[in-house]
């Protein structure tokens, strides 16, 4: 009867051990990925690698589908970004699809196309690719672009029309930064380009809501509105020197640090990931910290950045949601591991106890067989064995 009870106890312990092993095996992959995500939450490059790898495992056709969609929309830059991502991840892109991407990139970079887009950016101040941004930045560097924007918005302000105060403020800051760019012989170039991109993103409706609100507050701190209003009322594109001097008086350099850092970060994104990569960043960013993370991502991933942002959105920049769920995966795995170790401990203890009892019983039986005296307690132990 005792052996039966002992066998049942060992069977129960082994059953718990088997259950713990099964639970650990099921939870471990999720817990491992969750732990890696939590560890990489402050590293945009590592975080995006984990998410992209997971997305590619779930859908092996993801890259090809996005390339086809980008080509259909005439966005050769995005299509090429996915080709670079595929190359980095060891995913094969068909020769036919690669050639179509290469041809589209060549066409977009042709001299005639570049000249046309450059002129568009120079005249209108709107940019959505390298060529048009080059025109926009050229116009801003020669102060034509910023004066045009200040005078246009200023006239609306003077006549009671609808005014985009963010464009007005960014153009005002841009004039001051342009002067610093000349003084530093181009050292402020990324900041100047970054301001142009923020301004252009605002014009074409690609500046995220959160970033728009932040930039609006920053501009109000940087620009002295009454002084600016007086300056633009008398400003003219035909009198650039006089207009610049009047507008610069409204600029508060001591308040411009955060806005200049934002412009510098978006300029870094543009240098590494291209103009459209910078505009994509401005569309999804909710504040300057997102843009700073995007700059780190672009410096690490280069041409792949647009593809990563397209697939992951803001999730490429930070652990935006699901932290509790990720923590619970890790916690559950730790609990399962604790149960596994506890089961091993219990099984080992019961097996050891059974082995010791049997060894002791065999020894006592040998003593009895040898004719050694035994007391009632000894006889009881032998009978139990």
mmCIF file of C-alpha atoms in Angstrom:
data_model
loop_
_atom_site.group_PDB
_atom_site.id
_atom_site.type_symbol
_atom_site.label_atom_id
_atom_site.label_comp_id
_atom_site.label_asym_id
_atom_site.label_seq_id
_atom_site.Cartn_x
_atom_site.Cartn_y
_atom_site.Cartn_z
ATOM 1 C CA UNK A 1 0.000 0.000 0.000
ATOM 2 C CA UNK A 2 2.828 2.394 0.890
ATOM 3 C CA UNK A 3 4.581 1.619 -2.398
ATOM 4 C CA UNK A 4 1.356 2.378 -4.229
ATOM 5 C CA UNK A 5 1.040 5.720 -2.485
ATOM 6 C CA UNK A 6 4.676 6.504 -3.206
ATOM 7 C CA UNK A 7 4.235 5.582 -6.876
ATOM 8 C CA UNK A 8 1.186 7.842 -7.117
ATOM 9 C CA UNK A 9 3.081 10.724 -5.538
ATOM 10 C CA UNK A 10 5.994 10.304 -7.955
ATOM 11 C CA UNK A 11 3.588 10.063 -10.893
ATOM 12 C CA UNK A 12 1.923 13.295 -9.777
ATOM 13 C CA UNK A 13 5.280 15.050 -9.439
ATOM 14 C CA UNK A 14 6.354 13.861 -12.880
ATOM 15 C CA UNK A 15 3.033 15.057 -14.308
ATOM 16 C CA UNK A 16 3.583 18.539 -12.832
ATOM 17 C CA UNK A 17 7.099 18.523 -14.235
ATOM 18 C CA UNK A 18 5.837 17.602 -17.709
ATOM 19 C CA UNK A 19 3.181 20.330 -17.536
ATOM 20 C CA UNK A 20 5.755 22.928 -16.479
ATOM 21 C CA UNK A 21 8.026 21.911 -19.358
ATOM 22 C CA UNK A 22 5.154 22.273 -21.841
ATOM 23 C CA UNK A 23 4.164 25.693 -20.475
ATOM 24 C CA UNK A 24 7.769 26.921 -20.568
ATOM 25 C CA UNK A 25 8.186 25.701 -24.142
ATOM 26 C CA UNK A 26 5.012 27.518 -25.222
ATOM 27 C CA UNK A 27 5.818 30.780 -23.429
ATOM 28 C CA UNK A 28 9.540 30.990 -24.106
ATOM 29 C CA UNK A 29 9.486 32.298 -27.736
ATOM 30 C CA UNK A 30 7.018 35.059 -26.815
ATOM 31 C CA UNK A 31 8.890 35.921 -23.637
ATOM 32 C CA UNK A 32 12.243 36.000 -25.455
ATOM 33 C CA UNK A 33 10.914 38.411 -28.095
ATOM 34 C CA UNK A 34 9.157 40.516 -25.437
ATOM 35 C CA UNK A 35 12.367 40.720 -23.417
ATOM 36 C CA UNK A 36 14.344 41.750 -26.495
ATOM 37 C CA UNK A 37 11.790 44.467 -27.314
ATOM 38 C CA UNK A 38 11.855 45.828 -23.777
ATOM 39 C CA UNK A 39 15.657 45.825 -23.785
ATOM 40 C CA UNK A 40 15.741 47.681 -27.123
ATOM 41 C CA UNK A 41 13.072 50.266 -26.313
ATOM 42 C CA UNK A 42 15.662 53.076 -26.185
ATOM 43 C CA UNK A 43 17.452 51.975 -29.379
ATOM 44 C CA UNK A 44 15.369 52.739 -32.504
ATOM 45 C CA UNK A 45 17.651 50.681 -34.744
ATOM 46 C CA UNK A 46 17.486 47.516 -32.620
ATOM 47 C CA UNK A 47 13.780 47.983 -31.949
ATOM 48 C CA UNK A 48 12.979 48.313 -35.651
ATOM 49 C CA UNK A 49 15.077 45.217 -36.435
ATOM 50 C CA UNK A 50 13.001 43.116 -34.033
ATOM 51 C CA UNK A 51 9.668 44.400 -35.348
ATOM 52 C CA UNK A 52 10.671 44.119 -39.007
ATOM 53 C CA UNK A 53 11.931 40.560 -38.548
ATOM 54 C CA UNK A 54 8.646 39.639 -36.872
ATOM 55 C CA UNK A 55 6.628 41.244 -39.683
ATOM 56 C CA UNK A 56 8.666 39.420 -42.346
ATOM 57 C CA UNK A 57 8.178 36.084 -40.589
ATOM 58 C CA UNK A 58 4.434 36.666 -40.599
ATOM 59 C CA UNK A 59 4.313 37.708 -44.276
ATOM 60 C CA UNK A 60 7.135 36.688 -46.602
ATOM 61 C CA UNK A 61 5.512 38.620 -49.478
ATOM 62 C CA UNK A 62 5.523 41.880 -47.509
ATOM 63 C CA UNK A 63 8.505 43.402 -49.328
ATOM 64 C CA UNK A 64 7.317 42.520 -52.839
ATOM 65 C CA UNK A 65 3.812 43.808 -52.090
ATOM 66 C CA UNK A 66 5.137 47.142 -50.854
ATOM 67 C CA UNK A 67 7.464 47.506 -53.832
ATOM 68 C CA UNK A 68 4.570 46.953 -56.236
ATOM 69 C CA UNK A 69 2.430 49.480 -54.358
ATOM 70 C CA UNK A 70 5.213 52.089 -54.346
ATOM 71 C CA UNK A 71 5.810 51.699 -58.086
ATOM 72 C CA UNK A 72 2.083 52.008 -58.752
ATOM 73 C CA UNK A 73 2.113 55.335 -56.856
ATOM 74 C CA UNK A 74 5.175 56.553 -58.738
ATOM 75 C CA UNK A 75 7.311 56.554 -55.582
ATOM 76 C CA UNK A 76 10.551 55.010 -56.864
ATOM 77 C CA UNK A 77 12.427 56.176 -53.772
ATOM 78 C CA UNK A 78 10.206 54.103 -51.471
ATOM 79 C CA UNK A 79 10.388 51.110 -53.797
ATOM 80 C CA UNK A 80 14.188 51.308 -53.750
ATOM 81 C CA UNK A 81 14.117 51.579 -49.956
ATOM 82 C CA UNK A 82 12.310 48.235 -49.790
ATOM 83 C CA UNK A 83 14.866 46.722 -52.161
ATOM 84 C CA UNK A 84 17.632 47.811 -49.762
ATOM 85 C CA UNK A 85 15.688 46.385 -46.818
ATOM 86 C CA UNK A 86 15.251 43.072 -48.646
ATOM 87 C CA UNK A 87 18.960 42.928 -49.404
ATOM 88 C CA UNK A 88 19.813 43.547 -45.747
ATOM 89 C CA UNK A 89 17.385 40.874 -44.525
ATOM 90 C CA UNK A 90 18.414 38.289 -47.110
ATOM 91 C CA UNK A 91 15.059 38.335 -48.911
ATOM 92 C CA UNK A 92 15.157 37.580 -52.632
ATOM 93 C CA UNK A 93 13.507 40.135 -54.925
ATOM 94 C CA UNK A 94 12.832 38.883 -58.430
ATOM 95 C CA UNK A 95 15.099 40.140 -61.209
ATOM 96 C CA UNK A 96 12.109 41.545 -63.101
ATOM 97 C CA UNK A 97 10.923 43.558 -60.086
ATOM 98 C CA UNK A 98 14.432 44.783 -59.297
ATOM 99 C CA UNK A 99 14.833 46.016 -62.880
ATOM 100 C CA UNK A 100 11.544 47.901 -62.737
ATOM 101 C CA UNK A 101 12.686 49.635 -59.560
ATOM 102 C CA UNK A 102 16.067 50.469 -61.081
ATOM 103 C CA UNK A 103 14.437 51.921 -64.201
ATOM 104 C CA UNK A 104 12.048 54.019 -62.095
ATOM 105 C CA UNK A 105 14.916 55.382 -59.992
ATOM 106 C CA UNK A 106 16.881 56.249 -63.126
ATOM 107 C CA UNK A 107 13.906 58.077 -64.608
ATOM 108 C CA UNK A 108 13.300 60.030 -61.394
ATOM 109 C CA UNK A 109 16.947 61.090 -61.355
ATOM 110 C CA UNK A 110 17.098 62.207 -64.982
ATOM 111 C CA UNK A 111 18.292 65.722 -65.711
ATOM 112 C CA UNK A 112 14.987 66.883 -67.185
ATOM 113 C CA UNK A 113 12.973 65.576 -64.267
ATOM 114 C CA UNK A 114 15.394 67.098 -61.743
ATOM 115 C CA UNK A 115 15.353 70.514 -63.438
ATOM 116 C CA UNK A 116 11.567 70.579 -63.519
ATOM 117 C CA UNK A 117 11.206 69.633 -59.844
ATOM 118 C CA UNK A 118 13.991 72.067 -58.840
ATOM 119 C CA UNK A 119 12.167 74.930 -60.499
ATOM 120 C CA UNK A 120 8.918 73.925 -58.829
ATOM 121 C CA UNK A 121 10.561 73.958 -55.399
ATOM 122 C CA UNK A 122 12.307 77.283 -56.048
ATOM 123 C CA UNK A 123 9.188 79.094 -57.214
ATOM 124 C CA UNK A 124 6.450 77.587 -55.045
ATOM 125 C CA UNK A 125 8.439 76.567 -51.987
ATOM 126 C CA UNK A 126 6.783 73.144 -51.945
ATOM 127 C CA UNK A 127 8.998 70.045 -51.881
ATOM 128 C CA UNK A 128 8.372 66.319 -51.857
ATOM 129 C CA UNK A 129 11.591 64.963 -53.375
ATOM 130 C CA UNK A 130 15.307 65.744 -53.596
ATOM 131 C CA UNK A 131 15.006 67.974 -56.643
ATOM 132 C CA UNK A 132 12.161 70.145 -55.377
ATOM 133 C CA UNK A 133 13.731 70.408 -51.929
ATOM 134 C CA UNK A 134 16.981 71.540 -53.553
ATOM 135 C CA UNK A 135 15.004 74.343 -55.183
ATOM 136 C CA UNK A 136 13.276 75.189 -51.919
ATOM 137 C CA UNK A 137 16.503 75.284 -49.931
ATOM 138 C CA UNK A 138 18.178 77.325 -52.654
ATOM 139 C CA UNK A 139 15.363 79.840 -52.464
ATOM 140 C CA UNK A 140 15.572 79.948 -48.674
ATOM 141 C CA UNK A 141 19.371 80.297 -48.691
ATOM 142 C CA UNK A 142 19.023 83.318 -50.944
ATOM 143 C CA UNK A 143 16.275 84.520 -48.550
ATOM 144 C CA UNK A 144 13.808 84.696 -51.429
ATOM 145 C CA UNK A 145 11.785 81.750 -50.125
ATOM 146 C CA UNK A 146 11.492 82.903 -46.524
ATOM 147 C CA UNK A 147 10.747 86.498 -47.486
ATOM 148 C CA UNK A 148 8.080 85.247 -49.916
ATOM 149 C CA UNK A 149 6.435 83.226 -47.160
ATOM 150 C CA UNK A 150 6.694 85.991 -44.564
ATOM 151 C CA UNK A 151 5.310 88.642 -46.892
ATOM 152 C CA UNK A 152 2.465 86.403 -48.096
ATOM 153 C CA UNK A 153 1.352 85.413 -44.606
ATOM 154 C CA UNK A 154 1.994 88.930 -43.354
ATOM 155 C CA UNK A 155 -0.328 90.432 -45.937
ATOM 156 C CA UNK A 156 -3.017 87.975 -44.874
ATOM 157 C CA UNK A 157 -2.438 89.091 -41.295
ATOM 158 C CA UNK A 158 -2.692 92.763 -42.215
ATOM 159 C CA UNK A 159 -5.872 92.299 -44.249
ATOM 160 C CA UNK A 160 -7.607 90.036 -41.755
ATOM 161 C CA UNK A 161 -7.267 86.966 -43.963
ATOM 162 C CA UNK A 162 -6.467 83.411 -42.881
ATOM 163 C CA UNK A 163 -2.906 83.279 -41.599
ATOM 164 C CA UNK A 164 -0.741 80.225 -41.082
ATOM 165 C CA UNK A 165 1.187 81.493 -38.092
ATOM 166 C CA UNK A 166 3.400 78.422 -38.048
ATOM 167 C CA UNK A 167 4.618 79.105 -41.607
ATOM 168 C CA UNK A 168 5.081 82.744 -40.678
ATOM 169 C CA UNK A 169 7.107 81.858 -37.603
ATOM 170 C CA UNK A 170 9.229 79.214 -39.333
ATOM 171 C CA UNK A 171 10.068 81.610 -42.148
ATOM 172 C CA UNK A 172 11.084 84.233 -39.579
ATOM 173 C CA UNK A 173 13.369 81.751 -37.819
ATOM 174 C CA UNK A 174 14.661 80.661 -41.223
ATOM 175 C CA UNK A 175 15.822 84.175 -42.077
ATOM 176 C CA UNK A 176 17.857 84.332 -38.868
ATOM 177 C CA UNK A 177 19.316 80.854 -39.434
ATOM 178 C CA UNK A 178 20.193 81.724 -43.050
ATOM 179 C CA UNK A 179 22.323 84.601 -41.792
ATOM 180 C CA UNK A 180 24.049 82.200 -39.384
ATOM 181 C CA UNK A 181 24.596 79.755 -42.244
ATOM 182 C CA UNK A 182 26.525 82.343 -44.216
ATOM 183 C CA UNK A 183 28.557 83.363 -41.161
ATOM 184 C CA UNK A 184 29.485 79.723 -40.402
ATOM 185 C CA UNK A 185 30.215 79.006 -44.086
ATOM 186 C CA UNK A 186 27.582 76.317 -44.311
ATOM 187 C CA UNK A 187 27.957 74.913 -40.797
ATOM 188 C CA UNK A 188 24.267 75.536 -40.173
ATOM 189 C CA UNK A 189 23.305 73.905 -43.474
ATOM 190 C CA UNK A 190 21.474 70.899 -41.950
ATOM 191 C CA UNK A 191 19.484 73.268 -39.727
ATOM 192 C CA UNK A 192 18.587 75.432 -42.704
ATOM 193 C CA UNK A 193 17.488 72.371 -44.699
ATOM 194 C CA UNK A 194 15.583 71.029 -41.690
ATOM 195 C CA UNK A 195 13.613 74.249 -41.280
ATOM 196 C CA UNK A 196 12.735 74.193 -44.977
ATOM 197 C CA UNK A 197 11.481 70.616 -44.677
ATOM 198 C CA UNK A 198 9.375 71.381 -41.608
ATOM 199 C CA UNK A 199 7.897 74.387 -43.401
ATOM 200 C CA UNK A 200 7.224 72.386 -46.574
ATOM 201 C CA UNK A 201 5.654 69.531 -44.618
ATOM 202 C CA UNK A 202 3.309 72.053 -43.072
ATOM 203 C CA UNK A 203 2.378 73.473 -46.470
ATOM 204 C CA UNK A 204 1.460 70.108 -47.959
ATOM 205 C CA UNK A 205 -0.308 68.835 -44.848
ATOM 206 C CA UNK A 206 2.323 66.252 -43.893
ATOM 207 C CA UNK A 207 3.262 67.618 -40.490
ATOM 208 C CA UNK A 208 1.884 65.393 -37.703
ATOM 209 C CA UNK A 209 -0.689 66.849 -35.343
ATOM 210 C CA UNK A 210 1.458 66.446 -32.240
ATOM 211 C CA UNK A 211 4.485 67.994 -33.893
ATOM 212 C CA UNK A 212 2.358 70.820 -35.313
ATOM 213 C CA UNK A 213 1.149 71.732 -31.831
ATOM 214 C CA UNK A 214 4.665 71.604 -30.411
ATOM 215 C CA UNK A 215 6.124 73.681 -33.246
ATOM 216 C CA UNK A 216 3.304 76.207 -32.895
ATOM 217 C CA UNK A 217 4.106 76.716 -29.207
ATOM 218 C CA UNK A 218 7.826 76.983 -29.946
ATOM 219 C CA UNK A 219 7.288 79.558 -32.678
ATOM 220 C CA UNK A 220 5.193 81.708 -30.356
ATOM 221 C CA UNK A 221 8.088 81.753 -27.893
ATOM 222 C CA UNK A 222 10.694 82.498 -30.550
ATOM 223 C CA UNK A 223 8.881 85.228 -32.480
ATOM 224 C CA UNK A 224 7.820 88.592 -31.058
ATOM 225 C CA UNK A 225 4.381 88.831 -32.688
ATOM 226 C CA UNK A 226 3.794 92.623 -32.405
ATOM 227 C CA UNK A 227 7.234 93.439 -33.824
ATOM 228 C CA UNK A 228 6.786 90.904 -36.612
ATOM 229 C CA UNK A 229 3.350 92.254 -37.497
ATOM 230 C CA UNK A 230 4.786 95.739 -37.939
ATOM 231 C CA UNK A 231 7.664 94.383 -40.014
ATOM 232 C CA UNK A 232 5.562 92.363 -42.433
ATOM 233 C CA UNK A 233 3.099 95.191 -42.897
ATOM 234 C CA UNK A 234 5.884 97.153 -44.585
ATOM 235 C CA UNK A 235 7.783 94.192 -46.019
ATOM 236 C CA UNK A 236 8.258 93.458 -49.682
ATOM 237 C CA UNK A 237 10.041 90.852 -51.765
ATOM 238 C CA UNK A 238 11.366 93.750 -53.835
ATOM 239 C CA UNK A 239 13.117 95.266 -50.797
ATOM 240 C CA UNK A 240 14.830 92.209 -49.282
ATOM 241 C CA UNK A 241 17.495 94.014 -47.268
ATOM 242 C CA UNK A 242 15.039 96.329 -45.508
ATOM 243 C CA UNK A 243 12.533 93.515 -45.001
ATOM 244 C CA UNK A 244 15.109 91.138 -43.509
ATOM 245 C CA UNK A 245 16.367 93.698 -41.016
ATOM 246 C CA UNK A 246 12.839 94.469 -39.847
ATOM 247 C CA UNK A 247 11.884 90.789 -39.547
ATOM 248 C CA UNK A 248 15.062 89.730 -37.756
ATOM 249 C CA UNK A 249 14.235 92.202 -35.013
ATOM 250 C CA UNK A 250 11.267 90.007 -34.138
ATOM 251 C CA UNK A 251 13.449 86.924 -33.649
ATOM 252 C CA UNK A 252 14.321 85.879 -30.064
ATOM 253 C CA UNK A 253 17.510 83.864 -30.456
ATOM 254 C CA UNK A 254 17.634 82.894 -26.773
ATOM 255 C CA UNK A 255 14.307 81.026 -27.126
ATOM 256 C CA UNK A 256 15.138 79.181 -30.351
ATOM 257 C CA UNK A 257 17.232 76.291 -28.993
ATOM 258 C CA UNK A 258 14.544 73.575 -29.112
ATOM 259 C CA UNK A 259 13.316 74.580 -32.565
ATOM 260 C CA UNK A 260 16.865 74.658 -33.944
ATOM 261 C CA UNK A 261 17.538 71.184 -32.495
ATOM 262 C CA UNK A 262 14.397 69.880 -34.201
ATOM 263 C CA UNK A 263 15.518 71.390 -37.514
ATOM 264 C CA UNK A 264 18.996 69.894 -37.086
ATOM 265 C CA UNK A 265 17.579 66.419 -36.374
ATOM 266 C CA UNK A 266 15.228 66.480 -39.357
ATOM 267 C CA UNK A 267 18.146 67.725 -41.470
ATOM 268 C CA UNK A 268 20.130 64.639 -40.338
ATOM 269 C CA UNK A 269 17.236 62.407 -41.395
ATOM 270 C CA UNK A 270 17.196 64.106 -44.794
ATOM 271 C CA UNK A 271 20.938 63.597 -45.249
ATOM 272 C CA UNK A 272 20.804 59.854 -44.475
ATOM 273 C CA UNK A 273 17.309 58.776 -45.596
ATOM 274 C CA UNK A 274 16.469 61.382 -48.234
ATOM 275 C CA UNK A 275 13.935 64.165 -48.410
ATOM 276 C CA UNK A 276 10.932 61.890 -48.480
ATOM 277 C CA UNK A 277 12.291 60.002 -45.508
ATOM 278 C CA UNK A 278 12.404 63.291 -43.610
ATOM 279 C CA UNK A 279 8.861 64.166 -44.689
ATOM 280 C CA UNK A 280 7.651 60.697 -43.640
ATOM 281 C CA UNK A 281 9.243 61.305 -40.244
ATOM 282 C CA UNK A 282 7.502 64.652 -39.855
ATOM 283 C CA UNK A 283 4.181 63.017 -40.699
ATOM 284 C CA UNK A 284 4.351 60.371 -37.954
ATOM 285 C CA UNK A 285 6.325 62.258 -35.282
ATOM 286 C CA UNK A 286 4.411 63.529 -32.283
ATOM 287 C CA UNK A 287 7.202 65.674 -30.900
ATOM 288 C CA UNK A 288 10.907 66.515 -31.093
ATOM 289 C CA UNK A 289 11.922 63.318 -29.245
ATOM 290 C CA UNK A 290 10.402 61.243 -32.049
ATOM 291 C CA UNK A 291 12.389 63.217 -34.608
ATOM 292 C CA UNK A 292 15.604 62.745 -32.604
ATOM 293 C CA UNK A 293 14.966 58.984 -32.548
ATOM 294 C CA UNK A 294 14.285 59.032 -36.292
ATOM 295 C CA UNK A 295 17.655 60.741 -36.823
ATOM 296 C CA UNK A 296 19.362 57.906 -34.930
ATOM 297 C CA UNK A 297 17.424 55.355 -36.973
ATOM 298 C CA UNK A 298 18.347 57.038 -40.263
ATOM 299 C CA UNK A 299 22.027 57.213 -39.327
ATOM 300 C CA UNK A 300 21.963 53.458 -38.690
ATOM 301 C CA UNK A 301 19.679 52.274 -41.509
ATOM 302 C CA UNK A 302 20.268 54.866 -44.241
ATOM 303 C CA UNK A 303 18.234 54.100 -47.355
ATOM 304 C CA UNK A 304 16.174 51.439 -45.557
ATOM 305 C CA UNK A 305 14.614 54.044 -43.275
ATOM 306 C CA UNK A 306 11.607 54.833 -45.447
ATOM 307 C CA UNK A 307 10.695 51.165 -45.814
ATOM 308 C CA UNK A 308 10.962 50.676 -42.044
ATOM 309 C CA UNK A 309 8.775 53.704 -41.344
ATOM 310 C CA UNK A 310 6.253 52.546 -43.949
ATOM 311 C CA UNK A 311 5.863 49.118 -42.315
ATOM 312 C CA UNK A 312 6.131 50.084 -38.644
ATOM 313 C CA UNK A 313 5.005 53.705 -38.517
ATOM 314 C CA UNK A 314 5.766 55.375 -35.193
ATOM 315 C CA UNK A 315 6.460 51.924 -33.745
ATOM 316 C CA UNK A 316 9.860 52.113 -35.466
ATOM 317 C CA UNK A 317 10.831 54.989 -33.186
ATOM 318 C CA UNK A 318 9.670 53.888 -29.758
ATOM 319 C CA UNK A 319 7.752 51.343 -27.756
ATOM 320 C CA UNK A 320 4.494 53.224 -28.200
ATOM 321 C CA UNK A 321 2.111 50.632 -26.763
ATOM 322 C CA UNK A 322 1.871 47.125 -25.365
ATOM 323 C CA UNK A 323 4.484 47.527 -22.636
ATOM 324 C CA UNK A 324 2.176 45.906 -20.090
ATOM 325 C CA UNK A 325 1.514 42.946 -22.385
ATOM 326 C CA UNK A 326 5.215 42.507 -23.094
ATOM 327 C CA UNK A 327 5.995 42.603 -19.381
ATOM 328 C CA UNK A 328 3.286 40.038 -18.716
ATOM 329 C CA UNK A 329 4.846 37.669 -21.274
ATOM 330 C CA UNK A 330 8.156 37.876 -19.453
ATOM 331 C CA UNK A 331 6.503 37.548 -16.031
ATOM 332 C CA UNK A 332 4.471 34.527 -17.166
ATOM 333 C CA UNK A 333 7.590 32.843 -18.489
ATOM 334 C CA UNK A 334 9.365 33.467 -15.177
ATOM 335 C CA UNK A 335 6.428 31.962 -13.306
ATOM 336 C CA UNK A 336 6.465 28.937 -15.607
ATOM 337 C CA UNK A 337 10.222 28.591 -15.060
ATOM 338 C CA UNK A 338 9.705 28.802 -11.296
ATOM 339 C CA UNK A 339 7.054 26.086 -11.547
ATOM 340 C CA UNK A 340 9.411 23.967 -13.638
ATOM 341 C CA UNK A 341 12.216 24.272 -11.097
ATOM 342 C CA UNK A 342 9.803 23.631 -8.222
ATOM 343 C CA UNK A 343 8.565 20.482 -9.964
ATOM 344 C CA UNK A 344 12.141 19.265 -10.418
ATOM 345 C CA UNK A 345 12.823 19.934 -6.749
ATOM 346 C CA UNK A 346 9.697 18.101 -5.586
ATOM 347 C CA UNK A 347 10.301 15.154 -7.906
ATOM 348 C CA UNK A 348 13.932 14.887 -6.816
ATOM 349 C CA UNK A 349 13.002 15.013 -3.132
ATOM 350 C CA UNK A 350 10.348 12.294 -3.461
ATOM 351 C CA UNK A 351 12.579 10.066 -5.580
ATOM 352 C CA UNK A 352 15.426 10.495 -3.073
ATOM 353 C CA UNK A 353 13.127 9.737 -0.152
ATOM 354 C CA UNK A 354 11.889 6.557 -1.865
ATOM 355 C CA UNK A 355 15.447 5.459 -2.654
ATOM 356 C CA UNK A 356 16.595 6.024 0.958
ATOM 357 C CA UNK A 357 13.621 4.113 2.391
ATOM 358 C CA UNK A 358 14.270 1.169 0.132
ATOM 359 C CA UNK A 359 17.999 1.180 0.880
ATOM 360 C CA UNK A 360 17.347 1.279 4.609
ATOM 361 C CA UNK A 361 14.795 -1.512 4.359
ATOM 362 C CA UNK A 362 17.204 -3.704 2.392
ATOM 363 C CA UNK A 363 19.929 -3.133 4.976
ATOM 364 C CA UNK A 364 17.602 -4.073 7.803
ATOM 365 C CA UNK A 365 16.506 -7.212 5.990
ATOM 366 C CA UNK A 366 20.127 -8.233 5.548
ATOM 367 C CA UNK A 367 20.724 -7.676 9.252
ATOM 368 C CA UNK A 368 17.736 -9.863 10.139
ATOM 369 C CA UNK A 369 18.900 -12.579 7.726
ATOM 370 C CA UNK A 370 22.318 -12.521 9.390
ATOM 371 C CA UNK A 371 20.669 -13.258 12.778
ATOM 372 C CA UNK A 372 21.365 -9.860 14.315
ATOM 373 C CA UNK A 373 19.067 -8.927 17.279
ATOM 374 C CA UNK A 374 16.309 -6.498 16.441
ATOM 375 C CA UNK A 375 13.867 -4.655 18.655
ATOM 376 C CA UNK A 376 10.189 -3.998 18.095
ATOM 377 C CA UNK A 377 11.029 -0.787 16.242
ATOM 378 C CA UNK A 378 13.406 -2.693 13.967
ATOM 379 C CA UNK A 379 10.825 -5.394 13.289
ATOM 380 C CA UNK A 380 8.261 -2.727 12.494
ATOM 381 C CA UNK A 381 10.557 -1.097 9.977
ATOM 382 C CA UNK A 382 11.297 -4.449 8.327
ATOM 383 C CA UNK A 383 7.605 -5.260 8.146
ATOM 384 C CA UNK A 384 6.942 -1.888 6.535
ATOM 385 C CA UNK A 385 9.685 -2.472 3.963
#
